[in-house]
Amino acid sequence: MDHHPALVALLALAATSVACSPASGRAEAGAEQSANAGGGSPPCKPVETREPNAPSQRPTVPGQTRACAVESNVAFHVTVVARGLEHPWAVEPLPGGDLLVTERPGRMRVVTAAGQVGQPIANLPKVDARGQGGLLDVALSPSFDSDRTIYWSFSEPRTGGNATSVGRGVLSQDRRRLDQVKVILHAMPTYDGDNHFGSRLAFGPDGKLYVTLGERSDKPMRPQAQRLDSDMGKILRINPDGSVPQDNPFVGQSNARPEIWTLGHRNVQAAAFDPQGQLWEVEHGTNGGDELNRVVKGKNYGWPLVAFGEEYSGVPIPGAVTEKEGYERPVYYWDPVIAPSGMQFYTGDAFPAWKNNLFIGGMGATSLVRLTLENGRVSGEEHLLKNRGQRVRDVRQGPDGALYIVTDQGNGELWRVAPKS
Ligand SMILES: [Ca+2]
Ligand SMILES: [Ca+2]
């Protein structure tokens, strides 16, 4: 890439600043993008400089992709707390500083803050661990301190194949088993496949459990993301006992599953509430179409009718457009993709410079993606920990304000990211 020396200097300057301007809607989404050319603000350099997979597509709102690169200038230290975890999918900090970790083949363990890896916790129901399936997310009850209840999502073997389910159980005092185990949600329909199960679990400030799902990937299943008689490609909202809240948007509508909160998703493996109580999600798109969305009751997020990117085979997504009336635009998208999983809005005191930033696991990006947000838009992007070369599967904030990360490897690791002392 041949840049004029003055431009190179300007780009380098912009890359170190957090105050540069995001890409405008008119800007090229390419490597030589000079953000908001003619807009009066200095240009900036995005983190992503490769050619997009879908070079003819343009952002539909300003700043929707390739935000300015920002740098933390934060001194942190990464501790490998544990190794030898088999494709860990979720890390969930416990109140005392120890951590619950799931492994996709079907095991859940406590790992102590000091790194002692416990035996698999007994009484978990069977999982279908083929492909992307298995034991997926785990979340603590909002009143875990008093009820010791945990929730987990998994691909459940069922008649006709499998589907994502959510279980609930009480963690014994010695943390060796689950009691009162009950599967409180069976997403429908079942399907004989091994891709796109979702799923993350997030409790809202309303005390409800939000469950993110995928649309099972295969072309015959895709249209279900738009169908209200299917849970596939949806975000669901249920009560902690699995019943349906009566203020859900499709309650009482004929042929609609009442647990549906939003529709038109592809495969959502990251979801988190921001400090203001707003739910966000990051979903896997096709080649060049990973999305960050604000999740609003009853809205349609477009898949497979409205999407960025192209099929992984390199052909256009059949019949799809990048925007259409009645479908939510993503707040941000990545082309090429980061392959996102797990996210956390940072609210701790350990890293004051990161307050309110959004951290997202990047599996394809083999990094921890940090986004700065301003007025509901992405204002900056940084890829951290890339030098470690591991697929970041989940990121959570601990009670100590450190970030805890698990990596999606056969010999997966649990990391603690804390300020350098
Ligand atoms: Ca979780
Ligand atoms: Ca979408």
XYZ file of C-alpha atoms and ligand atoms in Angstrom:
423
model
C 0.000 0.000 0.000
C 1.638 3.248 -1.165
C 0.676 6.239 0.902
C 2.093 9.718 0.593
C 4.548 10.173 3.503
C 2.507 13.064 4.895
C -0.604 10.898 4.871
C 1.256 8.089 6.639
C 2.301 10.536 9.356
C -1.236 11.834 9.648
C -2.663 8.332 9.854
C -0.133 7.380 12.533
C -1.102 10.478 14.495
C -4.795 9.735 14.146
C -4.324 6.129 15.233
C -3.007 7.205 18.624
C -5.860 9.600 19.252
C -9.209 8.680 20.720
C -10.760 11.861 19.431
C -10.653 11.170 15.710
C -13.838 10.912 13.698
C -15.537 7.664 12.755
C -16.104 6.533 9.199
C -18.881 8.400 7.476
C -21.683 6.762 5.568
C -20.220 7.942 2.312
C -16.707 6.738 2.981
C -15.190 3.793 1.194
C -15.166 0.764 3.412
C -11.774 -0.135 1.978
C -8.209 -0.161 3.166
C -7.510 3.339 1.915
C -10.502 4.808 3.588
C -10.000 8.367 4.634
C -12.851 8.758 7.069
C -15.316 11.581 6.451
C -13.364 13.047 3.565
C -14.618 16.562 3.114
C -16.191 16.470 6.581
C -13.668 18.839 8.085
C -12.325 16.416 10.708
C -8.951 14.713 10.493
C -8.968 11.284 8.811
C -8.237 8.240 10.906
C -7.000 4.727 10.425
C -9.253 1.792 11.309
C -7.931 -1.390 12.958
C -9.121 -3.347 9.930
C -7.153 -2.530 6.790
C -7.735 -5.646 4.692
C -10.001 -5.623 1.681
C -13.661 -6.132 2.632
C -15.302 -9.399 1.490
C -18.144 -7.375 -0.003
C -16.324 -4.305 -1.366
C -19.390 -2.871 -3.114
C -21.393 -2.547 0.097
C -21.468 0.764 1.958
C -22.409 1.636 5.533
C -26.062 2.635 5.829
C -25.430 5.037 8.712
C -22.291 7.042 9.591
C -19.680 5.188 11.635
C -21.224 1.772 11.029
C -17.932 0.024 10.261
C -14.166 0.587 10.499
C -14.206 3.079 13.336
C -10.961 4.825 14.171
C -8.318 2.683 15.803
C -7.796 3.703 19.408
C -5.070 2.725 21.853
C -5.599 1.984 25.512
C -2.319 3.207 26.939
C -3.303 1.017 29.881
C -0.660 -1.090 31.601
C -2.112 -4.529 32.220
C -0.796 -7.951 33.073
C -2.205 -11.241 31.786
C -2.072 -14.233 34.135
C -2.802 -17.690 32.740
C -4.998 -18.907 35.608
C -5.587 -22.372 34.122
C -4.652 -24.486 31.104
C -5.908 -27.788 29.741
C -9.581 -26.808 29.481
C -11.244 -28.516 26.517
C -12.920 -25.873 24.358
C -14.143 -23.753 27.272
C -17.267 -21.838 26.196
C -18.084 -19.649 29.165
C -16.450 -18.165 32.230
C -18.658 -16.845 35.000
C -17.070 -15.205 38.060
C -18.476 -16.314 41.415
C -18.946 -13.743 44.196
C -15.849 -14.808 46.141
C -13.445 -14.576 43.196
C -13.499 -18.199 42.017
C -14.867 -18.933 38.553
C -17.339 -21.265 36.904
C -16.133 -22.538 33.549
C -18.026 -24.622 30.989
C -16.327 -26.935 28.518
C -18.208 -27.601 25.291
C -18.020 -31.447 25.479
C -20.363 -31.213 28.500
C -18.430 -30.402 31.653
C -18.708 -27.529 34.115
C -16.041 -26.892 36.730
C -15.055 -24.446 39.420
C -11.610 -22.968 38.890
C -10.332 -21.190 41.984
C -8.863 -17.716 41.783
C -5.503 -19.384 42.468
C -5.934 -21.644 39.439
C -6.954 -24.959 40.973
C -9.191 -26.747 38.440
C -12.026 -28.672 40.127
C -13.587 -31.982 39.081
C -16.588 -31.800 36.713
C -19.726 -30.760 38.604
C -22.168 -33.696 38.795
C -25.773 -33.908 37.543
C -25.594 -31.885 34.356
C -27.996 -33.211 31.716
C -26.599 -34.825 28.554
C -25.471 -32.569 25.726
C -25.141 -33.172 21.984
C -21.533 -32.115 21.566
C -21.191 -32.470 17.810
C -19.976 -29.528 15.711
C -20.710 -26.228 17.462
C -22.956 -27.962 19.977
C -22.444 -28.972 23.579
C -22.450 -27.212 26.911
C -22.556 -23.506 26.152
C -23.150 -20.533 28.477
C -23.622 -20.345 32.245
C -25.132 -17.461 34.232
C -25.697 -16.868 37.922
C -29.132 -16.192 39.302
C -29.449 -12.483 40.186
C -29.932 -13.712 43.779
C -27.155 -16.315 43.661
C -25.876 -15.224 47.097
C -29.073 -16.513 48.691
C -30.351 -19.189 46.273
C -27.059 -20.598 44.819
C -28.958 -21.099 41.548
C -27.242 -21.197 38.176
C -28.568 -21.360 34.615
C -26.863 -22.904 31.622
C -27.576 -23.322 27.921
C -26.764 -26.436 25.920
C -27.576 -28.285 22.749
C -29.918 -30.974 23.953
C -30.232 -34.336 22.186
C -33.921 -34.747 21.336
C -36.237 -36.689 19.058
C -35.565 -35.400 15.547
C -32.047 -34.195 16.319
C -31.276 -31.522 18.864
C -31.973 -27.928 19.869
C -30.813 -25.388 22.400
C -32.215 -25.745 25.919
C -31.723 -23.920 29.201
C -31.234 -25.755 32.484
C -31.417 -24.514 36.030
C -29.983 -26.016 39.211
C -28.709 -25.267 42.680
C -24.959 -25.477 43.224
C -24.212 -27.565 46.313
C -22.254 -25.969 49.160
C -19.195 -28.066 48.285
C -19.641 -27.038 44.613
C -19.395 -30.661 43.476
C -22.928 -31.170 42.182
C -26.142 -29.533 41.052
C -29.408 -30.183 42.881
C -33.010 -29.576 41.832
C -31.937 -29.715 38.172
C -34.697 -28.768 35.763
C -34.672 -27.926 32.054
C -36.799 -24.763 31.959
C -36.667 -24.004 28.235
C -36.700 -26.277 25.191
C -36.273 -24.106 22.100
C -38.285 -25.407 19.144
C -38.195 -26.913 16.613
C -35.569 -29.630 16.837
C -33.296 -30.142 13.863
C -30.700 -32.734 12.919
C -27.696 -30.446 12.525
C -24.633 -29.337 14.452
C -24.332 -25.602 13.806
C -25.674 -22.252 15.079
C -27.081 -23.059 18.531
C -26.359 -19.563 19.918
C -26.334 -19.013 22.854
C -25.683 -16.588 25.646
C -27.737 -16.024 28.762
C -28.165 -12.577 30.307
C -30.355 -11.477 33.198
C -31.846 -8.036 32.720
C -32.497 -5.365 35.325
C -36.133 -6.497 34.957
C -35.178 -9.863 36.480
C -35.958 -11.703 33.228
C -33.635 -14.157 31.508
C -32.691 -13.340 27.906
C -31.574 -16.309 25.779
C -29.880 -15.826 22.408
C -30.208 -18.433 19.680
C -28.993 -19.236 16.186
C -30.965 -20.240 13.095
C -29.167 -23.600 12.635
C -27.146 -22.370 9.648
C -28.333 -24.700 6.872
C -30.159 -22.939 4.033
C -33.496 -24.719 4.530
C -33.497 -23.508 8.174
C -32.598 -19.863 7.518
C -36.129 -18.616 6.794
C -37.088 -19.661 10.325
C -35.226 -16.597 11.619
C -38.168 -14.587 10.227
C -40.927 -16.949 11.384
C -42.692 -16.316 14.668
C -43.706 -19.979 15.035
C -40.027 -20.931 15.494
C -37.486 -20.033 18.183
C -34.634 -20.301 15.709
C -32.775 -17.052 14.965
C -34.414 -15.288 17.921
C -33.653 -13.730 21.255
C -36.047 -15.123 23.858
C -37.186 -13.603 27.164
C -38.416 -15.836 29.964
C -39.053 -15.695 33.690
C -36.445 -17.400 35.913
C -38.792 -20.401 36.254
C -39.102 -20.759 32.465
C -42.601 -19.309 32.176
C -43.364 -16.532 29.684
C -43.699 -12.902 30.829
C -47.084 -11.579 29.750
C -45.576 -8.313 28.483
C -43.516 -10.083 25.790
C -44.209 -8.563 22.344
C -45.883 -11.544 20.644
C -47.953 -12.887 23.537
C -51.495 -13.609 22.332
C -50.577 -13.488 18.630
C -51.751 -16.638 16.856
C -48.998 -18.967 15.600
C -46.347 -16.936 17.432
C -44.139 -18.407 20.136
C -44.705 -16.112 23.117
C -41.137 -16.347 24.458
C -39.791 -14.431 21.418
C -38.365 -10.981 22.202
C -36.654 -10.144 18.872
C -36.294 -11.887 15.503
C -34.123 -11.995 12.389
C -30.839 -13.069 14.008
C -28.258 -15.396 12.479
C -26.165 -16.812 15.329
C -25.900 -14.829 18.540
C -23.070 -15.908 20.831
C -22.567 -12.604 22.666
C -25.050 -10.572 24.704
C -24.732 -8.141 27.603
C -26.573 -5.318 29.331
C -24.917 -1.917 29.384
C -24.690 0.194 32.578
C -27.956 1.921 31.620
C -29.798 -1.404 31.432
C -29.951 -1.671 27.638
C -29.354 -5.115 26.087
C -26.839 -5.406 23.242
C -25.778 -8.407 21.194
C -23.038 -9.288 18.738
C -23.897 -11.938 16.182
C -22.069 -14.014 13.629
C -22.869 -12.862 10.125
C -21.906 -14.431 6.863
C -18.534 -13.603 5.309
C -18.190 -9.883 6.086
C -21.358 -9.489 8.124
C -20.717 -9.755 11.886
C -23.010 -7.264 13.657
C -23.333 -5.285 16.873
C -26.995 -4.563 17.659
C -29.002 -2.793 20.329
C -31.782 -5.223 21.234
C -35.207 -3.589 21.294
C -38.454 -5.407 22.140
C -40.267 -6.874 19.143
C -37.822 -5.618 16.498
C -36.668 -7.490 13.399
C -32.894 -7.617 12.835
C -33.162 -8.709 9.229
C -31.503 -12.082 8.696
C -31.642 -13.574 6.062
C -33.371 -10.774 4.116
C -31.254 -7.830 5.216
C -27.556 -8.391 5.870
C -24.037 -7.243 5.148
C -21.449 -9.559 3.639
C -21.660 -12.502 1.294
C -21.924 -16.281 1.489
C -18.744 -18.063 2.626
C -18.641 -19.558 -0.892
C -18.123 -16.007 -2.189
C -21.509 -15.539 -3.870
C -24.060 -12.911 -2.784
C -26.590 -13.842 -0.082
C -29.642 -14.791 -2.175
C -32.079 -11.883 -2.367
C -30.527 -9.941 0.506
C -30.105 -6.170 0.703
C -28.122 -4.148 3.262
C -31.061 -2.037 4.440
C -34.811 -2.067 4.223
C -37.668 -0.254 5.900
C -38.919 -2.136 8.941
C -35.610 -3.872 9.699
C -33.112 -2.693 12.302
C -29.748 -1.512 11.068
C -26.758 -2.863 12.981
C -25.035 -0.253 15.125
C -21.761 -1.599 13.737
C -20.525 -4.362 11.468
C -17.239 -6.072 10.668
C -16.114 -6.947 7.148
C -13.995 -9.119 7.284
C -15.492 -10.751 10.349
C -14.065 -11.073 13.865
C -16.141 -14.233 14.652
C -17.520 -12.856 17.935
C -18.311 -14.730 21.149
C -18.915 -13.320 24.621
C -19.123 -9.673 25.607
C -18.942 -7.428 28.648
C -19.520 -3.734 29.298
C -16.736 -2.744 31.652
C -17.925 -1.113 34.875
C -15.069 -1.881 37.275
C -12.627 0.391 39.076
C -9.463 -1.560 38.250
C -9.262 0.047 34.790
C -10.701 3.582 34.986
C -9.689 4.232 31.350
C -11.908 1.366 30.191
C -15.086 2.397 32.021
C -18.203 1.843 29.884
C -16.140 0.323 27.062
C -17.500 -2.790 25.381
C -15.250 -5.858 25.301
C -16.034 -8.629 22.791
C -14.344 -11.987 22.325
C -12.865 -12.342 18.850
C -12.333 -15.939 17.803
C -11.449 -15.347 14.168
C -9.719 -12.118 15.198
C -7.765 -14.070 17.879
C -8.053 -11.028 20.094
C -10.102 -9.216 22.687
C -11.973 -6.498 20.819
C -12.491 -3.222 22.692
C -15.023 -0.689 21.447
C -15.554 2.840 22.710
C -19.115 4.122 22.359
C -20.416 7.663 22.071
C -24.094 8.547 21.764
C -24.984 4.979 20.883
C -22.419 4.721 18.088
C -19.008 3.068 17.979
C -16.324 5.761 18.189
C -13.193 3.621 18.401
C -11.910 0.054 18.111
C -8.881 -1.745 19.488
C -7.781 -5.375 19.264
C -5.954 -6.497 22.415
C -4.059 -9.724 23.257
C -3.598 -10.563 19.585
C 0.015 -11.533 20.215
C -1.218 -14.595 22.135
C -2.792 -16.038 18.969
C -5.783 -17.690 20.668
C -9.484 -17.674 19.856
C -11.158 -15.554 22.543
C -14.436 -17.321 23.389
C -15.797 -15.409 26.394
C -14.988 -12.342 28.457
C -16.435 -11.427 31.841
C -15.656 -8.907 34.542
C -14.794 -10.315 37.966
C -15.727 -8.837 41.346
C -12.105 -7.573 41.527
C -12.568 -5.517 38.344
C -10.239 -7.788 36.374
C -11.347 -9.247 33.048
C -11.556 -13.034 32.802
C -11.231 -14.724 29.442
C -11.446 -18.276 28.130
C -9.957 -19.355 24.831
C -11.552 -21.754 22.356
C -8.795 -24.326 21.977
C -8.513 -28.067 22.572
C -6.047 -27.038 25.276
C -8.016 -23.931 26.231
C -6.861 -21.377 28.761
C -8.405 -19.124 31.396
C -6.784 -15.698 31.619
C -6.999 -12.883 34.130
C -6.339 -9.394 32.791
C -5.499 -7.066 35.675
C -3.669 -3.757 36.065
C 0.104 -4.048 36.063
C 1.270 -3.505 39.618
Ca -22.301 -16.242 30.941
Ca -29.016 -7.825 11.087
